Amino acid sequence: MYLKQEEEKLLDSGNPTVAKCMEILIALGEIYGAEKLIKVKSAHISGISYQNIGDAGLEWLESLNAKVRIKTTVNPAGMDLQRWKEMGIAEGFCKKQLRIIRALEGIGAEPILTCTPYYLDDIASGEHLAWAESSAIIYANSIVGARTNRESGISAIASGIVGKTAEYGMHIKENRAPDVLVILDADVDPAMAGFKIGSMLKNEIPLLRARRMFSDDELKLLGASMAATGNAAIFHVEGQTPEWKDFKIPDEKIEIDGDIDEFDCEPDLIALGCPHLSENELKAILKTLMKIDRNVRKDTWLFTSKEISEKNRKVVERIENYGVKVFSDTCMVVSPATERYECVMVNSGKALTYLPKLRKVRVKFGNLEECIRMSCNEKN
Ligand code: F3S
């Protein structure tokens, strides 16, 4: 891979952290056939819950001795930083989680602790990014038209510190072309559609043909689910997403029906916000609670970013008046708090995929309204 003089200097800078970050980016570039490094506008680091990375990850982060050169943000942690006791998080866990966050702040990363960084900072079509967090990556590529590969937490840190990434994969226009046309049933739930598409496709990029327009919130759920069950970093939607017209319509075709895959259990927790809830989703939840007009009868947790929560403080207060808890900085999948429940009802194909694997709980699926009705013990 060709390196500029300034990049060679970083390799030989004498700072072991910077040199290691360069080595990581060069190794990735060589594996994937990149010719050079390119500048990225921002990096987003995932995998920072103490539950997932443990002491080894914490010590590695504390060993880093360099500062990021570009805006570098951070995914959810294992607890709400303010309300961790309410979540049932142990003090020992809290201390280790805070050390992780301090270590990230030490390298200059911004602990926004959300998987929806695109709500907080405008990203533009064509911009190069180095993001980890599969749901944010697929959102940035598909819905915004920005360009990022599926980075790991480590390669995102390397990009943050170097300010660059290797030019391969999603950074190159022709690699973003669809391979398969996916026809969606009229009544398909977007999250369930994404769940099925991801399970069916291996590395192909889908172009979706739907009978209606999807909202950005629906596309967010669809993409997050697809990226969880498969390897997708991008999808296109005919007539809707920014790049669908740039490529020819694929010959290969598959159909996705509207049936909901069966996951059945009696929920003792309803958890929404995977990915973190948008302003509109919070408002939709409040509207549904107002329509049912009774307090929740089951534990109900919502997850959103601190910024969205604070910006919508009145909405959040009104939701919490129904007995719901609205947490920030964390989520039902990366926090160990979910493990004390038996069955969790979600409206997310990503949570459906990871909750049984990571938190060892059973799962049930419903759309947003069905989940809130379940919270209130209300018949659908
Ligand atoms: Fe976000 Fe957690 Fe889901 S990080 S995408 S809410 S698994």
Coordinates of C-alpha atoms and ligand atoms in Angstrom, one line a residue:
M1 CA 0.0 0.0 0.0
Y2 CA 1.3 3.4 -0.9
L3 CA 2.1 5.7 2.1
K4 CA 2.6 9.4 2.0
Q5 CA 5.6 10.8 3.8
E6 CA 3.5 12.1 6.7
E7 CA 2.0 8.6 7.1
E8 CA 5.5 7.0 7.1
K9 CA 6.4 9.5 9.9
L10 CA 3.5 8.4 12.0
L11 CA 4.8 4.8 11.7
D12 CA 8.2 5.9 12.9
S13 CA 7.0 8.5 15.4
G14 CA 8.3 6.7 18.4
N15 CA 4.8 6.7 20.0
P16 CA 3.9 3.0 20.2
T17 CA 0.1 3.7 20.3
V18 CA 0.3 5.8 17.1
A19 CA 2.6 3.2 15.4
K20 CA 0.2 0.4 16.4
C21 CA -2.8 2.3 15.0
M22 CA -0.9 2.8 11.7
E23 CA 0.0 -0.9 11.6
I24 CA -3.7 -1.9 12.1
L25 CA -4.9 0.4 9.3
I26 CA -2.1 -0.9 6.9
A27 CA -2.8 -4.5 7.8
L28 CA -6.5 -4.0 7.0
G29 CA -5.7 -2.2 3.8
E30 CA -3.4 -5.0 2.7
I31 CA -5.9 -7.7 3.5
Y32 CA -8.6 -5.9 1.5
G33 CA -6.4 -4.7 -1.4
A34 CA -6.5 -0.9 -0.6
E35 CA -4.0 1.2 -2.5
K36 CA -3.9 4.1 0.0
L37 CA -5.2 5.7 3.2
I38 CA -7.9 8.3 2.9
K39 CA -9.0 11.0 5.4
V40 CA -12.2 10.3 7.4
K41 CA -14.5 13.0 8.9
S42 CA -15.2 11.0 12.1
A43 CA -14.8 7.8 13.9
H44 CA -17.3 6.0 16.1
I45 CA -16.1 3.4 18.6
S46 CA -18.2 0.4 19.7
G47 CA -17.8 -2.5 22.1
I48 CA -17.2 -0.4 25.3
S49 CA -19.5 -2.1 27.7
Y50 CA -17.5 -3.6 30.6
Q51 CA -19.9 -6.6 30.3
N52 CA -18.5 -7.3 26.8
I53 CA -14.8 -6.3 27.0
G54 CA -14.0 -7.1 30.7
D55 CA -10.7 -6.4 32.4
A56 CA -8.6 -7.2 29.3
G57 CA -10.4 -4.6 27.2
L58 CA -10.3 -2.0 30.0
E59 CA -6.5 -2.5 30.5
W60 CA -5.9 -2.2 26.8
L61 CA -7.9 1.1 26.6
E62 CA -6.0 2.4 29.6
S63 CA -2.7 1.6 27.9
L64 CA -3.4 3.9 24.9
N65 CA -1.1 6.9 24.9
A66 CA -2.3 9.2 22.0
K67 CA -5.1 11.6 21.2
V68 CA -7.6 11.3 18.4
R69 CA -7.2 13.8 15.5
I70 CA -10.8 13.8 14.4
K71 CA -14.2 13.8 16.0
T72 CA -14.5 10.4 17.6
T73 CA -17.7 9.3 19.4
V74 CA -18.5 6.3 21.5
N75 CA -21.3 3.7 21.6
P76 CA -23.5 2.8 24.6
A77 CA -22.0 1.5 27.8
G78 CA -23.3 -1.2 30.2
M79 CA -25.3 1.2 32.3
D80 CA -27.1 4.6 32.5
L81 CA -24.3 6.8 34.1
Q82 CA -26.8 8.5 36.4
R83 CA -29.5 5.8 37.0
W84 CA -27.3 2.7 37.2
K85 CA -28.7 1.8 40.6
E86 CA -32.3 1.8 39.3
M87 CA -31.1 -0.6 36.6
G88 CA -29.8 -3.0 39.3
I89 CA -26.1 -2.5 38.3
A90 CA -23.6 -3.6 40.9
E91 CA -21.1 -1.0 42.3
G92 CA -18.1 -3.0 41.1
F93 CA -19.4 -3.0 37.6
C94 CA -20.1 0.7 37.7
K95 CA -16.5 1.5 38.8
K96 CA -15.0 -0.5 35.9
Q97 CA -17.4 1.0 33.4
L98 CA -16.5 4.5 34.5
R99 CA -12.8 3.6 34.1
I100 CA -13.5 2.6 30.5
I101 CA -15.2 5.9 29.9
R102 CA -12.3 7.8 31.5
A103 CA -9.8 5.9 29.3
L104 CA -11.8 6.9 26.2
E105 CA -11.9 10.5 27.3
G106 CA -8.2 10.3 27.9
I107 CA -7.6 9.7 24.2
G108 CA -10.0 12.6 23.4
A109 CA -13.1 10.6 22.4
E110 CA -16.5 12.0 23.2
P111 CA -18.5 9.7 25.4
I112 CA -21.9 10.4 23.7
L113 CA -22.7 6.7 24.5
T114 CA -25.3 6.2 21.8
C115 CA -25.5 4.0 18.7
T116 CA -27.3 6.8 16.8
P117 CA -24.5 9.4 16.4
Y118 CA -26.2 10.5 13.2
Y119 CA -28.9 12.2 15.2
L120 CA -26.3 14.4 17.0
D121 CA -24.0 15.4 14.2
D122 CA -24.9 16.0 10.6
I123 CA -23.2 13.6 8.2
A124 CA -23.4 14.2 4.5
S125 CA -23.7 12.0 1.4
G126 CA -20.3 11.0 0.1
E127 CA -18.4 11.7 3.3
H128 CA -15.9 9.1 4.4
L129 CA -16.3 7.8 8.0
A130 CA -14.7 5.1 10.1
W131 CA -17.6 3.8 12.2
A132 CA -18.0 0.7 14.3
E133 CA -21.6 -0.3 15.4
S134 CA -23.3 -2.2 12.6
S135 CA -26.6 -0.3 12.9
A136 CA -25.0 3.1 12.6
I137 CA -22.8 1.9 9.7
I138 CA -25.8 0.6 7.7
Y139 CA -27.8 3.8 8.4
A140 CA -24.9 6.1 7.4
N141 CA -24.3 4.2 4.1
S142 CA -27.8 3.5 3.1
I143 CA -30.0 6.3 4.4
V144 CA -27.5 9.2 4.3
G145 CA -25.2 8.0 1.5
A146 CA -22.0 8.5 3.6
R147 CA -19.2 5.9 3.2
T148 CA -18.0 3.6 6.0
N149 CA -16.9 0.0 6.3
R150 CA -17.9 -2.2 9.1
E151 CA -15.1 -1.2 11.5
S152 CA -14.4 -2.9 14.7
G153 CA -14.0 -1.0 18.0
I154 CA -10.2 -1.3 17.6
S155 CA -10.0 -0.2 14.0
A156 CA -12.3 2.7 14.7
I157 CA -9.9 3.8 17.5
A158 CA -7.0 3.5 15.1
S159 CA -8.8 5.7 12.6
G160 CA -9.6 8.2 15.2
I161 CA -6.0 8.5 16.2
V162 CA -4.6 8.5 12.7
G163 CA -7.5 10.5 11.2
K164 CA -7.6 8.1 8.2
T165 CA -8.8 4.7 7.0
A166 CA -7.7 2.3 4.2
E167 CA -9.6 2.9 1.0
Y168 CA -11.5 -0.3 0.2
G169 CA -15.0 -1.7 0.4
M170 CA -17.8 0.8 1.0
H171 CA -15.4 3.7 0.3
I172 CA -15.4 2.8 -3.4
K173 CA -18.6 3.6 -5.3
E174 CA -18.7 0.4 -7.5
N175 CA -18.6 -1.8 -4.3
R176 CA -21.9 -0.2 -3.3
A177 CA -23.9 -1.6 -6.2
P178 CA -26.9 -3.9 -5.4
D179 CA -26.6 -7.6 -6.3
V180 CA -30.2 -8.8 -5.6
L181 CA -33.6 -7.3 -5.9
V182 CA -35.8 -8.0 -2.8
I183 CA -39.5 -7.7 -3.3
L184 CA -41.3 -6.9 0.0
D185 CA -44.8 -7.9 0.8
A186 CA -47.2 -5.0 1.3
D187 CA -47.8 -5.6 5.0
V188 CA -44.3 -6.5 6.0
D189 CA -42.9 -5.2 9.3
P190 CA -39.7 -3.3 8.5
A191 CA -37.7 -4.8 11.4
M192 CA -38.9 -8.3 10.6
A193 CA -38.1 -7.7 6.9
G194 CA -34.5 -6.7 7.8
F195 CA -34.2 -9.7 10.1
K196 CA -35.2 -12.1 7.2
I197 CA -33.2 -10.4 4.5
G198 CA -30.0 -10.5 6.7
S199 CA -30.6 -14.2 7.4
M200 CA -31.1 -15.0 3.7
L201 CA -28.3 -13.0 2.1
K202 CA -24.6 -13.7 2.7
N203 CA -22.6 -10.9 1.4
E204 CA -24.9 -9.6 -1.3
I205 CA -26.2 -6.0 -1.3
P206 CA -30.0 -5.8 -1.6
L207 CA -32.1 -3.3 -3.5
L208 CA -35.6 -3.3 -1.8
R209 CA -38.8 -2.8 -3.8
A210 CA -41.7 -2.0 -1.5
R211 CA -45.3 -1.0 -2.0
R212 CA -45.0 2.1 0.2
M213 CA -42.4 4.6 1.4
F214 CA -40.7 3.9 4.7
S215 CA -40.0 6.5 7.4
D216 CA -36.4 7.0 8.4
D217 CA -37.2 5.3 11.7
E218 CA -38.5 2.3 9.9
L219 CA -35.4 2.2 7.7
K220 CA -33.3 2.4 10.8
L221 CA -35.0 -0.7 12.3
L222 CA -34.8 -2.5 8.9
G223 CA -31.1 -1.8 8.5
A224 CA -30.2 -2.6 12.1
S225 CA -32.0 -5.9 11.9
M226 CA -30.4 -6.8 8.5
A227 CA -26.9 -5.9 9.8
A228 CA -27.5 -8.1 12.9
T229 CA -28.5 -11.3 11.1
G230 CA -26.2 -10.8 8.1
N231 CA -23.1 -9.0 7.0
A232 CA -24.8 -6.1 5.3
A233 CA -23.2 -2.6 5.4
I234 CA -25.6 -1.1 2.9
F235 CA -29.0 -1.5 1.3
H236 CA -30.9 0.5 -1.2
V237 CA -34.7 1.2 -1.5
E238 CA -36.2 1.9 -4.9
G239 CA -37.4 5.5 -5.1
Q240 CA -36.2 6.3 -1.6
T241 CA -32.5 6.0 -0.6
P242 CA -30.0 8.4 -2.1
E243 CA -27.9 6.0 -4.3
W244 CA -30.5 3.5 -5.7
K245 CA -30.6 5.2 -9.1
D246 CA -26.8 5.1 -9.5
F247 CA -26.8 1.4 -10.4
K248 CA -28.6 -1.0 -12.6
I249 CA -31.4 -3.1 -11.2
P250 CA -30.1 -6.6 -10.4
D251 CA -31.5 -9.6 -12.3
E252 CA -31.5 -11.9 -9.2
K253 CA -34.7 -11.6 -7.3
I254 CA -36.1 -12.8 -3.9
E255 CA -39.4 -12.2 -2.1
I256 CA -39.9 -11.5 1.6
D257 CA -43.3 -12.2 3.1
G258 CA -45.1 -10.4 5.9
D259 CA -45.1 -13.3 8.3
I260 CA -43.6 -12.7 11.7
D261 CA -41.1 -15.3 12.7
E262 CA -42.4 -17.0 15.8
F263 CA -40.6 -16.2 19.0
D264 CA -43.0 -16.8 21.8
C265 CA -42.7 -16.3 25.6
E266 CA -44.6 -14.3 28.2
P267 CA -42.6 -11.1 28.5
D268 CA -41.6 -9.8 31.9
L269 CA -39.7 -6.8 30.4
I270 CA -40.6 -4.7 27.3
A271 CA -37.6 -2.9 26.0
L272 CA -37.6 -0.4 23.1
G273 CA -34.8 1.6 21.6
C274 CA -32.5 -0.7 19.6
P275 CA -31.2 1.3 17.9
H276 CA -31.6 4.2 20.3
L277 CA -35.0 6.0 20.0
S278 CA -35.4 9.1 17.9
E279 CA -37.5 12.1 18.8
N280 CA -40.4 10.9 16.7
E281 CA -40.3 7.4 18.2
L282 CA -40.5 8.9 21.7
K283 CA -43.5 10.9 20.6
A284 CA -45.1 7.9 19.0
I285 CA -44.7 6.0 22.3
L286 CA -46.2 8.8 24.3
K287 CA -49.2 8.9 21.9
T288 CA -49.8 5.2 22.2
L289 CA -49.7 5.4 26.0
M290 CA -52.1 8.3 25.9
K291 CA -54.4 6.3 23.7
I292 CA -54.4 3.3 26.1
D293 CA -54.6 5.8 29.0
R294 CA -53.3 3.5 31.8
N295 CA -50.0 3.0 33.5
V296 CA -47.8 0.1 32.4
R297 CA -48.2 -3.2 34.3
K298 CA -44.9 -4.7 33.3
D299 CA -41.4 -3.4 33.5
T300 CA -40.9 -1.2 30.4
W301 CA -37.6 0.3 29.5
L302 CA -36.8 2.7 26.7
F303 CA -33.3 3.6 25.5
T304 CA -32.3 6.8 23.8
S305 CA -29.3 9.1 23.8
K306 CA -28.9 11.7 26.6
E307 CA -29.1 14.5 24.0
I308 CA -32.4 13.3 22.5
S309 CA -33.7 12.7 26.1
E310 CA -32.8 16.2 27.3
K311 CA -34.1 17.8 24.1
N312 CA -37.4 16.1 24.6
R313 CA -37.5 16.4 28.4
K314 CA -41.3 17.1 28.6
V315 CA -42.1 14.1 26.4
V316 CA -39.8 11.9 28.5
E317 CA -41.4 13.1 31.8
R318 CA -44.8 12.4 30.5
I319 CA -43.8 8.9 29.3
E320 CA -42.2 8.2 32.7
N321 CA -45.5 9.3 34.4
Y322 CA -47.0 6.1 33.0
G323 CA -44.4 4.1 34.9
V324 CA -42.0 3.6 32.0
K325 CA -38.3 4.1 32.6
V326 CA -36.3 6.1 30.0
F327 CA -32.6 5.3 30.2
S328 CA -29.7 6.8 28.4
D329 CA -26.0 5.8 27.8
T330 CA -26.8 2.1 27.5
C331 CA -29.2 -0.4 26.0
M332 CA -31.0 -3.7 26.7
V333 CA -28.3 -5.7 24.8
V334 CA -25.0 -4.3 26.2
S335 CA -26.2 -3.9 29.8
P336 CA -26.1 -6.9 32.1
A337 CA -29.3 -5.5 33.8
T338 CA -31.5 -7.4 31.3
E339 CA -30.2 -10.7 32.5
R340 CA -32.6 -10.8 35.5
Y341 CA -35.6 -11.1 33.2
E342 CA -36.9 -14.3 31.6
C343 CA -38.5 -13.0 28.4
V344 CA -38.0 -9.6 26.8
M345 CA -40.4 -8.2 24.2
V346 CA -38.8 -5.9 21.5
N347 CA -39.6 -4.3 18.2
S348 CA -36.1 -4.7 16.9
G349 CA -34.6 -7.5 14.9
K350 CA -31.2 -6.7 16.2
A351 CA -32.3 -7.1 19.9
L352 CA -34.1 -10.3 18.8
T353 CA -30.8 -11.6 17.5
Y354 CA -28.5 -10.6 20.3
L355 CA -30.5 -10.8 23.5
P356 CA -30.7 -14.6 23.6
K357 CA -27.0 -14.9 22.6
L358 CA -25.5 -12.2 24.9
R359 CA -28.0 -11.8 27.8
K360 CA -29.4 -15.4 27.7
V361 CA -33.0 -14.3 27.8
R362 CA -35.9 -15.4 25.7
V363 CA -37.5 -12.9 23.2
K364 CA -40.8 -12.0 21.7
F365 CA -41.4 -9.7 18.8
G366 CA -44.0 -7.0 18.3
N367 CA -44.2 -3.6 16.6
L368 CA -44.0 -0.4 18.7
E369 CA -47.8 -0.3 19.4
E370 CA -48.0 -4.0 20.3
C371 CA -45.1 -3.7 22.7
I372 CA -46.7 -0.8 24.5
R373 CA -50.0 -2.6 24.6
M374 CA -48.2 -5.6 26.1
S375 CA -46.7 -3.2 28.7
C376 CA -50.2 -2.1 29.7
N377 CA -51.7 -5.6 29.6
E378 CA -54.0 -4.3 26.9
K379 CA -55.4 -6.6 24.2
N380 CA -54.1 -5.8 20.7
Ligands
F3S1 FE1 -27.8 0.2 19.8 FE2 -27.6 -1.5 21.7 FE3 -29.2 -2.0 19.7 S1 -26.0 -0.4 20.9 S2 -28.3 -0.9 18.0 S3 -29.4 -0.4 21.2 S4 -27.8 -3.4 20.6

